[in-house]
GROMACS .gro file of C-alpha atoms in nm:
model
  428
    1MET     CA    1   4.628  -4.155  -7.696
    2VAL     CA    2   4.520  -4.105  -7.307
    3ARG     CA    3   4.155  -3.943  -7.313
    4LYS     CA    4   4.110  -3.625  -7.116
    5ARG     CA    5   3.951  -3.676  -6.758
    6THR     CA    6   3.731  -3.384  -6.660
    7GLU     CA    7   3.685  -3.560  -6.305
    8ARG     CA    8   3.763  -3.319  -6.031
    9THR     CA    9   4.094  -3.421  -5.831
   10GLU     CA   10   4.079  -3.395  -5.442
   11ARG     CA   11   4.290  -3.340  -5.140
   12THR     CA   12   4.271  -3.641  -4.913
   13GLY     CA   13   4.045  -3.614  -4.600
   14ARG     CA   14   3.947  -3.833  -4.317
   15ALA     CA   15   3.796  -4.177  -4.398
   16GLY     CA   16   3.569  -4.259  -4.165
   17ARG     CA   17   3.197  -4.220  -4.021
   18LYS     CA   18   3.008  -4.119  -3.738
   19GLU     CA   19   2.714  -4.312  -3.558
   20LYS     CA   20   2.479  -4.221  -3.285
   21ASP     CA   21   2.593  -4.389  -2.970
   22GLY     CA   22   2.350  -4.468  -2.661
   23SER     CA   23   2.329  -4.117  -2.533
   24GLY     CA   24   2.248  -3.979  -2.909
   25ALA     CA   25   2.571  -3.847  -2.963
   26SER     CA   26   2.778  -3.881  -3.249
   27SER     CA   27   3.079  -4.102  -3.221
   28VAL     CA   28   3.312  -4.329  -3.439
   29ARG     CA   29   3.266  -4.664  -3.381
   30GLU     CA   30   3.638  -4.818  -3.221
   31ASP     CA   31   3.642  -5.089  -3.478
   32ARG     CA   32   3.605  -4.951  -3.779
   33GLY     CA   33   3.787  -4.679  -3.992
   34PRO     CA   34   4.080  -4.566  -3.793
   35VAL     CA   35   4.422  -4.660  -3.961
   36ARG     CA   36   4.504  -4.876  -3.657
   37TYR     CA   37   4.220  -5.113  -3.849
   38GLY     CA   38   4.342  -5.095  -4.174
   39PRO     CA   39   4.389  -5.385  -4.382
   40PRO     CA   40   4.662  -5.633  -4.417
   41ALA     CA   41   4.823  -5.684  -4.754
   42PRO     CA   42   4.640  -5.967  -4.918
   43ASP     CA   43   4.740  -6.316  -4.814
   44PRO     CA   44   4.951  -6.516  -5.024
   45GLY     CA   45   4.789  -6.839  -4.906
   46LEU     CA   46   5.076  -7.055  -4.896
   47PRO     CA   47   5.318  -7.191  -4.646
   48VAL     CA   48   5.659  -7.042  -4.597
   49LEU     CA   49   5.928  -7.200  -4.842
   50PRO     CA   50   6.136  -7.440  -4.655
   51GLU     CA   51   6.442  -7.321  -4.788
   52LEU     CA   52   6.400  -6.972  -4.646
   53ALA     CA   53   6.276  -7.095  -4.313
   54GLU     CA   54   6.626  -7.307  -4.305
   55VAL     CA   55   6.820  -6.968  -4.386
   56LEU     CA   56   6.627  -6.781  -4.117
   57ALA     CA   57   6.651  -7.052  -3.871
   58ALA     CA   58   7.030  -7.065  -3.906
   59ALA     CA   59   7.091  -6.704  -3.873
   60ALA     CA   60   6.853  -6.687  -3.544
   61ALA     CA   61   7.187  -6.700  -3.339
   62ARG     CA   62   7.323  -6.406  -3.508
   63ARG     CA   63   7.387  -6.131  -3.246
   64GLU     CA   64   7.512  -5.830  -3.438
   65PRO     CA   65   7.224  -5.610  -3.577
   66GLU     CA   66   7.181  -5.500  -3.921
   67PRO     CA   67   7.292  -5.135  -4.011
   68THR     CA   68   7.052  -4.863  -4.107
   69GLY     CA   69   6.942  -4.922  -4.472
   70GLY     CA   70   7.078  -5.287  -4.433
   71GLY     CA   71   7.410  -5.472  -4.461
   72ASP     CA   72   7.628  -5.556  -4.752
   73ALA     CA   73   7.481  -5.903  -4.819
   74LEU     CA   74   7.114  -5.756  -4.828
   75ARG     CA   75   7.202  -5.459  -5.042
   76GLU     CA   76   7.450  -5.654  -5.267
   77ALA     CA   77   7.156  -5.906  -5.338
   78ALA     CA   78   6.900  -5.631  -5.387
   79THR     CA   79   7.164  -5.470  -5.672
   80ALA     CA   80   7.180  -5.831  -5.814
   81TYR     CA   81   6.798  -5.866  -5.822
   82TRP     CA   82   6.777  -5.509  -6.027
   83GLU     CA   83   7.018  -5.574  -6.256
   84ARG     CA   84   6.854  -5.876  -6.399
   85ARG     CA   85   6.555  -5.662  -6.456
   86GLY     CA   86   6.784  -5.429  -6.651
   87LEU     CA   87   6.815  -5.160  -6.389
   88HIS     CA   88   7.162  -5.110  -6.320
   89GLY     CA   89   7.320  -4.964  -6.014
   90SER     CA   90   7.540  -5.051  -5.711
   91PRO     CA   91   7.492  -5.154  -5.346
   92GLU     CA   92   7.561  -4.775  -5.215
   93ASN     CA   93   7.238  -4.679  -5.393
   94ILE     CA   94   7.000  -4.905  -5.202
   95ALA     CA   95   6.833  -4.879  -4.860
   96ALA     CA   96   6.632  -5.129  -4.638
   97ALA     CA   97   6.378  -5.108  -4.413
   98PRO     CA   98   6.180  -5.341  -4.211
   99GLY     CA   99   5.872  -5.324  -4.417
  100ALA     CA  100   5.769  -5.104  -4.699
  101SER     CA  101   5.565  -4.863  -4.452
  102PRO     CA  102   5.878  -4.716  -4.268
  103LEU     CA  103   6.076  -4.688  -4.592
  104LEU     CA  104   5.775  -4.508  -4.757
  105LEU     CA  105   5.754  -4.267  -4.463
  106ALA     CA  106   6.111  -4.165  -4.489
  107LEU     CA  107   6.147  -4.139  -4.848
  108ILE     CA  108   5.852  -3.899  -4.826
  109ALA     CA  109   6.044  -3.709  -4.570
  110ALA     CA  110   6.329  -3.688  -4.735
  111HIS     CA  111   6.193  -3.539  -5.033
  112GLY     CA  112   6.003  -3.247  -4.886
  113GLY     CA  113   5.663  -3.099  -5.039
  114ASP     CA  114   5.334  -3.205  -5.159
  115VAL     CA  115   5.286  -3.540  -5.252
  116LEU     CA  116   5.044  -3.668  -5.535
  117MET     CA  117   4.904  -4.035  -5.565
  118PRO     CA  118   4.670  -4.191  -5.785
  119ARG     CA  119   4.295  -4.313  -5.685
  120PRO     CA  120   4.256  -4.567  -5.562
  121CYS     CA  121   4.619  -4.614  -5.403
  122PRO     CA  122   4.739  -4.877  -5.151
  123ALA     CA  123   4.626  -4.837  -4.802
  124THR     CA  124   4.933  -4.676  -4.633
  125TRP     CA  125   5.018  -4.420  -4.867
  126ILE     CA  126   4.763  -4.165  -4.740
  127PRO     CA  127   4.825  -4.211  -4.367
  128GLN     CA  128   5.190  -4.188  -4.365
  129ALA     CA  129   5.154  -3.890  -4.564
  130ARG     CA  130   4.903  -3.734  -4.295
  131LEU     CA  131   5.165  -3.836  -4.041
  132LEU     CA  132   5.424  -3.631  -4.161
  133GLY     CA  133   5.160  -3.331  -4.218
  134ARG     CA  134   5.216  -3.344  -4.572
  135PRO     CA  135   4.940  -3.221  -4.800
  136ALA     CA  136   4.822  -3.543  -5.011
  137TYR     CA  137   4.626  -3.494  -5.318
  138ARG     CA  138   4.447  -3.789  -5.509
  139VAL     CA  139   4.465  -3.791  -5.891
  140PRO     CA  140   4.210  -4.008  -6.107
  141THR     CA  141   4.332  -4.287  -6.287
  142PRO     CA  142   4.204  -4.379  -6.667
  143ALA     CA  143   3.954  -4.625  -6.711
  144GLU     CA  144   4.185  -4.922  -6.820
  145CYS     CA  145   4.394  -4.952  -6.518
  146GLY     CA  146   4.478  -4.815  -6.153
  147GLY     CA  147   4.818  -4.727  -6.008
  148VAL     CA  148   4.936  -4.464  -6.229
  149PRO     CA  149   4.741  -4.102  -6.304
  150ASP     CA  150   4.587  -4.010  -6.550
  151PRO     CA  151   4.846  -3.767  -6.738
  152TYR     CA  152   4.612  -3.469  -6.787
  153ALA     CA  153   4.458  -3.506  -6.453
  154LEU     CA  154   4.789  -3.495  -6.312
  155LEU     CA  155   4.875  -3.189  -6.502
  156GLU     CA  156   4.606  -3.018  -6.404
  157THR     CA  157   4.611  -3.099  -6.046
  158VAL     CA  158   4.970  -2.961  -6.055
  159ARG     CA  159   4.873  -2.626  -6.184
  160ARG     CA  160   4.592  -2.626  -5.917
  161VAL     CA  161   4.802  -2.701  -5.633
  162ARG     CA  162   5.053  -2.429  -5.721
  163ALA     CA  163   4.801  -2.180  -5.779
  164GLU     CA  164   4.649  -2.248  -5.418
  165GLY     CA  165   5.036  -2.203  -5.275
  166GLY     CA  166   5.141  -2.596  -5.248
  167ARG     CA  167   5.474  -2.697  -5.359
  168PRO     CA  168   5.388  -3.047  -5.545
  169ARG     CA  169   5.723  -3.242  -5.522
  170LEU     CA  170   5.652  -3.603  -5.495
  171LEU     CA  171   5.432  -3.841  -5.720
  172LEU     CA  172   5.381  -4.210  -5.605
  173ILE     CA  173   5.275  -4.485  -5.844
  174SER     CA  174   5.247  -4.845  -5.861
  175VAL     CA  175   5.254  -4.984  -6.195
  176VAL     CA  176   5.140  -5.312  -6.080
  177ASP     CA  177   4.887  -5.208  -5.875
  178ASP     CA  178   4.742  -5.241  -5.553
  179PRO     CA  179   4.419  -5.236  -5.504
  180THR     CA  180   4.340  -5.295  -5.875
  181ALA     CA  181   4.563  -5.577  -5.950
  182THR     CA  182   4.623  -5.427  -6.292
  183VAL     CA  183   4.949  -5.341  -6.498
  184ALA     CA  184   4.974  -5.011  -6.644
  185PRO     CA  185   5.025  -4.987  -7.024
  186PRO     CA  186   5.381  -4.901  -7.105
  187GLU     CA  187   5.252  -4.582  -7.315
  188LEU     CA  188   5.067  -4.479  -6.994
  189VAL     CA  189   5.343  -4.510  -6.793
  190ARG     CA  190   5.553  -4.297  -7.029
  191GLU     CA  191   5.290  -4.016  -7.083
  192ALA     CA  192   5.226  -4.011  -6.689
  193CYS     CA  193   5.633  -4.001  -6.605
  194GLU     CA  194   5.721  -3.742  -6.859
  195ALA     CA  195   5.422  -3.534  -6.701
  196ALA     CA  196   5.570  -3.583  -6.381
  197VAL     CA  197   5.927  -3.479  -6.457
  198ALA     CA  198   5.853  -3.213  -6.679
  199GLU     CA  199   5.644  -3.010  -6.392
  200GLY     CA  200   5.972  -3.106  -6.162
  201LEU     CA  201   5.822  -3.419  -5.945
  202HIS     CA  202   6.029  -3.687  -5.839
  203ILE     CA  203   5.855  -4.021  -5.896
  204VAL     CA  204   5.853  -4.311  -5.636
  205SER     CA  205   5.751  -4.616  -5.802
  206ASP     CA  206   5.600  -4.904  -5.607
  207GLU     CA  207   5.701  -5.233  -5.764
  208THR     CA  208   5.598  -5.485  -5.504
  209TRP     CA  209   5.395  -5.681  -5.729
  210ARG     CA  210   5.590  -5.684  -6.024
  211ASP     CA  211   5.687  -6.041  -5.965
  212THR     CA  212   5.354  -6.175  -5.938
  213LEU     CA  213   5.228  -6.122  -6.279
  214HIS     CA  214   4.947  -6.388  -6.394
  215ARG     CA  215   5.056  -6.420  -6.741
  216PRO     CA  216   5.448  -6.273  -6.758
  217HIS     CA  217   5.487  -6.371  -7.122
  218ASP     CA  218   5.156  -6.190  -7.221
  219THR     CA  219   5.226  -5.890  -7.026
  220VAL     CA  220   5.438  -5.601  -7.104
  221LEU     CA  221   5.586  -5.449  -6.776
  222LEU     CA  222   5.760  -5.131  -6.798
  223SER     CA  223   5.912  -4.955  -6.488
  224PRO     CA  224   5.937  -4.565  -6.449
  225ALA     CA  225   6.289  -4.619  -6.377
  226GLU     CA  226   6.383  -4.751  -6.736
  227MET     CA  227   6.231  -4.422  -6.887
  228CYS     CA  228   6.366  -4.193  -6.632
  229PRO     CA  229   6.639  -4.295  -6.454
  230ASP     CA  230   6.772  -4.020  -6.277
  231ASP     CA  231   6.426  -3.884  -6.144
  232VAL     CA  232   6.255  -4.244  -6.006
  233THR     CA  233   6.295  -4.425  -5.694
  234VAL     CA  234   6.183  -4.770  -5.689
  235LEU     CA  235   6.030  -4.940  -5.385
  236CYS     CA  236   6.002  -5.324  -5.354
  237ASP     CA  237   5.811  -5.513  -5.062
  238LEU     CA  238   5.946  -5.862  -5.061
  239ALA     CA  239   5.620  -5.977  -4.931
  240GLY     CA  240   5.479  -5.935  -5.239
  241ALA     CA  241   5.650  -6.217  -5.386
  242LEU     CA  242   5.951  -6.327  -5.198
  243THR     CA  243   5.927  -6.380  -4.830
  244PRO     CA  244   5.668  -6.402  -4.611
  245SER     CA  245   5.477  -6.077  -4.451
  246ALA     CA  246   5.536  -6.217  -4.102
  247TRP     CA  247   5.908  -6.132  -4.196
  248PRO     CA  248   5.912  -5.758  -4.268
  249VAL     CA  249   6.162  -5.639  -4.511
  250ALA     CA  250   6.153  -5.385  -4.789
  251VAL     CA  251   6.408  -5.232  -5.031
  252ALA     CA  252   6.446  -4.908  -5.233
  253ARG     CA  253   6.704  -4.819  -5.520
  254PHE     CA  254   6.775  -4.446  -5.562
  255PRO     CA  255   6.894  -4.301  -5.877
  256ASP     CA  256   7.282  -4.249  -5.919
  257THR     CA  257   7.315  -3.894  -5.910
  258GLU     CA  258   7.425  -3.654  -5.685
  259ARG     CA  259   7.063  -3.501  -5.560
  260ALA     CA  260   6.942  -3.867  -5.511
  261ALA     CA  261   7.265  -3.927  -5.272
  262VAL     CA  262   7.147  -3.651  -5.047
  263ARG     CA  263   6.797  -3.794  -5.040
  264HIS     CA  264   6.966  -4.139  -4.965
  265ALA     CA  265   7.127  -3.997  -4.697
  266HIS     CA  266   6.828  -3.815  -4.556
  267THR     CA  267   6.617  -4.154  -4.574
  268LEU     CA  268   6.882  -4.335  -4.362
  269ASP     CA  269   6.862  -4.029  -4.107
  270SER     CA  270   6.482  -4.117  -4.105
  271LEU     CA  271   6.517  -4.474  -4.094
  272THR     CA  272   6.768  -4.402  -3.761
  273ALA     CA  273   6.554  -4.191  -3.574
  274LEU     CA  274   6.262  -4.469  -3.609
  275GLY     CA  275   6.499  -4.735  -3.519
  276ALA     CA  276   6.395  -4.911  -3.852
  277HIS     CA  277   6.636  -5.176  -3.890
  278VAL     CA  278   6.569  -5.505  -4.051
  279ALA     CA  279   6.621  -5.784  -3.775
  280GLY     CA  280   6.910  -5.983  -3.898
  281PRO     CA  281   6.784  -6.332  -3.932
  282VAL     CA  282   6.540  -6.169  -4.145
  283ALA     CA  283   6.775  -5.989  -4.359
  284MET     CA  284   6.947  -6.309  -4.455
  285ALA     CA  285   6.653  -6.497  -4.539
  286ALA     CA  286   6.576  -6.204  -4.761
  287ALA     CA  287   6.920  -6.150  -4.948
  288HIS     CA  288   6.866  -6.533  -5.016
  289ALA     CA  289   6.533  -6.484  -5.177
  290LEU     CA  290   6.652  -6.203  -5.357
  291ARG     CA  291   6.942  -6.394  -5.518
  292GLU     CA  292   6.648  -6.611  -5.661
  293PRO     CA  293   6.783  -6.953  -5.636
  294ASP     CA  294   6.635  -7.220  -5.841
  295SER     CA  295   6.369  -7.310  -5.550
  296VAL     CA  296   6.255  -6.919  -5.479
  297THR     CA  297   6.201  -6.867  -5.867
  298ASP     CA  298   5.998  -7.185  -5.913
  299ARG     CA  299   5.793  -7.114  -5.600
  300VAL     CA  300   5.724  -6.737  -5.744
  301ARG     CA  301   5.622  -6.899  -6.094
  302ARG     CA  302   5.419  -7.166  -5.920
  303ALA     CA  303   5.214  -6.923  -5.684
  304ALA     CA  304   5.168  -6.668  -5.972
  305ALA     CA  305   5.008  -6.946  -6.233
  306LEU     CA  306   4.767  -7.073  -5.932
  307GLN     CA  307   4.646  -6.700  -5.871
  308ALA     CA  308   4.594  -6.661  -6.222
  309GLN     CA  309   4.343  -6.920  -6.237
  310VAL     CA  310   4.227  -6.873  -5.901
  311ALA     CA  311   4.151  -6.482  -5.927
  312ALA     CA  312   3.990  -6.551  -6.287
  313ALA     CA  313   3.719  -6.762  -6.113
  314ALA     CA  314   3.679  -6.518  -5.847
  315HIS     CA  315   3.654  -6.244  -6.108
  316ARG     CA  316   3.375  -6.455  -6.310
  317ALA     CA  317   3.196  -6.480  -6.002
  318VAL     CA  318   3.200  -6.118  -5.926
  319LEU     CA  319   3.062  -6.055  -6.309
  320ALA     CA  320   2.808  -6.323  -6.245
  321SER     CA  321   2.655  -6.129  -5.971
  322GLY     CA  322   2.627  -5.786  -6.185
  323ALA     CA  323   2.902  -5.609  -5.995
  324LEU     CA  324   3.218  -5.473  -6.215
  325ALA     CA  325   3.567  -5.563  -6.174
  326ARG     CA  326   3.866  -5.526  -6.422
  327PRO     CA  327   4.023  -5.845  -6.507
  328PRO     CA  328   4.313  -5.927  -6.258
  329GLN     CA  329   4.658  -5.947  -6.411
  330ALA     CA  330   4.866  -5.972  -6.083
  331GLY     CA  331   4.883  -6.021  -5.722
  332ARG     CA  332   4.633  -6.196  -5.513
  333HIS     CA  333   4.312  -5.991  -5.507
  334LEU     CA  334   4.067  -5.795  -5.743
  335TYR     CA  335   3.896  -5.474  -5.673
  336ALA     CA  336   3.516  -5.496  -5.746
  337ASP     CA  337   3.270  -5.245  -5.771
  338LEU     CA  338   2.929  -5.321  -5.632
  339GLY     CA  339   2.764  -4.993  -5.734
  340PRO     CA  340   2.528  -5.168  -6.005
  341LEU     CA  341   2.394  -5.337  -5.687
  342ARG     CA  342   2.352  -5.066  -5.465
  343SER     CA  343   1.978  -5.084  -5.411
  344ARG     CA  344   1.972  -5.453  -5.311
  345LEU     CA  345   2.262  -5.351  -5.072
  346ALA     CA  346   2.063  -5.056  -4.925
  347ASN     CA  347   1.810  -5.337  -4.845
  348ARG     CA  348   2.070  -5.508  -4.657
  349GLY     CA  349   2.164  -5.178  -4.446
  350VAL     CA  350   2.484  -5.131  -4.694
  351THR     CA  351   2.505  -4.802  -4.788
  352ASP     CA  352   2.871  -4.690  -4.813
  353SER     CA  353   3.237  -4.882  -4.839
  354LEU     CA  354   3.257  -4.920  -4.459
  355GLU     CA  355   2.915  -5.104  -4.405
  356LEU     CA  356   3.009  -5.333  -4.750
  357GLU     CA  357   3.356  -5.403  -4.579
  358GLU     CA  358   3.170  -5.511  -4.275
  359TYR     CA  359   2.902  -5.729  -4.489
  360LEU     CA  360   3.135  -5.896  -4.708
  361THR     CA  361   3.398  -5.962  -4.452
  362GLU     CA  362   3.122  -6.141  -4.251
  363ARG     CA  363   2.989  -6.356  -4.518
  364LEU     CA  364   3.313  -6.408  -4.666
  365GLY     CA  365   3.529  -6.510  -4.333
  366ALA     CA  366   3.835  -6.328  -4.492
  367PRO     CA  367   3.905  -5.944  -4.483
  368ALA     CA  368   3.753  -5.752  -4.756
  369PRO     CA  369   3.861  -5.402  -4.712
  370GLY     CA  370   3.628  -5.125  -4.856
  371GLY     CA  371   3.717  -4.897  -5.093
  372HIS     CA  372   3.757  -4.597  -4.861
  373ARG     CA  373   4.108  -4.766  -4.736
  374PHE     CA  374   4.246  -4.686  -5.060
  375GLY     CA  375   4.110  -4.330  -5.107
  376ASP     CA  376   3.810  -4.373  -5.281
  377GLU     CA  377   3.519  -4.184  -5.212
  378LEU     CA  378   3.324  -4.312  -4.906
  379GLY     CA  379   2.994  -4.360  -5.097
  380ALA     CA  380   3.151  -4.575  -5.355
  381LEU     CA  381   3.063  -4.917  -5.330
  382ARG     CA  382   3.369  -5.068  -5.409
  383VAL     CA  383   3.603  -5.339  -5.214
  384ARG     CA  384   3.927  -5.525  -5.245
  385LEU     CA  385   3.840  -5.928  -5.230
  386GLY     CA  386   4.137  -6.147  -5.149
  387THR     CA  387   4.218  -6.472  -5.351
  388GLY     CA  388   4.496  -6.646  -5.135
  389THR     CA  389   4.243  -6.771  -4.883
  390LEU     CA  390   4.068  -6.944  -5.175
  391LEU     CA  391   4.372  -7.183  -5.194
  392GLY     CA  392   4.271  -7.395  -4.874
  393SER     CA  393   4.265  -7.352  -4.481
  394THR     CA  394   4.582  -7.580  -4.410
  395PRO     CA  395   4.936  -7.592  -4.512
  396GLU     CA  396   4.839  -7.949  -4.658
  397GLN     CA  397   4.522  -7.815  -4.860
  398GLN     CA  398   4.736  -7.533  -4.975
  399MET     CA  399   5.044  -7.716  -5.125
  400GLU     CA  400   4.821  -7.963  -5.282
  401SER     CA  401   4.648  -7.631  -5.447
  402LEU     CA  402   5.024  -7.532  -5.570
  403THR     CA  403   5.100  -7.857  -5.718
  404ALA     CA  404   4.799  -7.967  -5.883
  405VAL     CA  405   4.751  -7.984  -6.246
  406ALA     CA  406   4.393  -7.842  -6.216
  407PRO     CA  407   4.361  -7.659  -5.860
  408LEU     CA  408   4.011  -7.512  -5.949
  409GLU     CA  409   3.848  -7.913  -5.912
  410LEU     CA  410   4.017  -7.973  -5.590
  411PRO     CA  411   3.711  -7.965  -5.352
  412HIS     CA  412   3.841  -7.757  -5.097
  413VAL     CA  413   3.893  -7.509  -5.373
  414ALA     CA  414   3.580  -7.568  -5.553
  415GLN     CA  415   3.433  -7.535  -5.176
  416ALA     CA  416   3.583  -7.191  -5.121
  417LEU     CA  417   3.483  -7.040  -5.455
  418SER     CA  418   3.133  -7.143  -5.398
  419ILE     CA  419   3.121  -6.969  -5.092
  420PHE     CA  420   3.262  -6.675  -5.244
  421GLY     CA  421   3.024  -6.680  -5.557
  422ALA     CA  422   2.740  -6.735  -5.327
  423ALA     CA  423   2.795  -6.432  -5.107
  424LEU     CA  424   2.768  -6.223  -5.424
  425ASP     CA  425   2.494  -6.397  -5.567
  426GLU     CA  426   2.273  -6.325  -5.283
  427LEU     CA  427   2.263  -5.983  -5.411
  428ARG     CA  428   2.131  -6.014  -5.759
   0.00000   0.00000   0.00000
């Protein structure tokens, strides 16, 4: 049973802070806070799979652009990808775009109304709703995971929004979550989705990280589209597990209903207006990855197993410092709460997540985006810590990490983990 939460939900606001300039006036520093300085996705820390690079290179001479929403090859490959995961459909229900951000922007535009999302949530969600002028409301998540809102808090938020004259229409969730690196339990997913559908909300399920489970045989992953097939659109950024982030491509799977067909058409209209076409060579490489030949599935499996070990070691270092973090279950990151170290951080001039971001980024030599990027309160000392950078600084080191029987014993991995732990240990 899900416990009822009393934490107050809140509408999104501007995450930033003002500082005094030389004249005594308040101004926002140009290198902190604004969306354009938002964090990149967690770095995989591995070289591009050679087979994918060969496919991309072979298509480099292609002159014809991909049509809006993706060509036949890409959409058919995406259909087969989801078929293998128990989500049946047809290529006509697929839309592709050059990355998750333009695709989600088009999806939000196609649905209309107010947007609800969990707190915390991926860094791009709030800015996209704001860009469209849509009211966006953050709903607390339960203690055991992120990515899916507490069902009772969701119902209370819907009630409050309607009482204030709002029109809640869309719920964004991520069952395999960025930033918390957790996997929502099936019973929570079911309760949250049933609550959303009962209130007339359509669900966009971001499943970008579903293929990065650290222990796939021990983790039960349930897609909302399996439970509510007519009320869920599934979104997947291939950079989560299949393709490099430098080759932006994402795909969405729409329900097979008349209403969804209208929203699919509106999504394509928005992508056309944005000029959001997948580059032809990238589309060919993405289609190849989505077909999941042995080389791709082997790389995905090895990368997830490697991250399981490295992320677990990073998690132990976080706990040893006195900070808190849920055990990472997927992805290449973890979400740490340094609230227990607040007094020691304050002695170093760190009093909020913006300052914590700067402090740890400098000491780790890698991006450490603060919780304010993900919709958490500015005063909460939370931070997303990537683990891909712990695998090595050169392609040779990274491949050695990928193929090693005991990667944590490799000198370059051990040194990276030592630096990671030292940056946290100095706060004890």
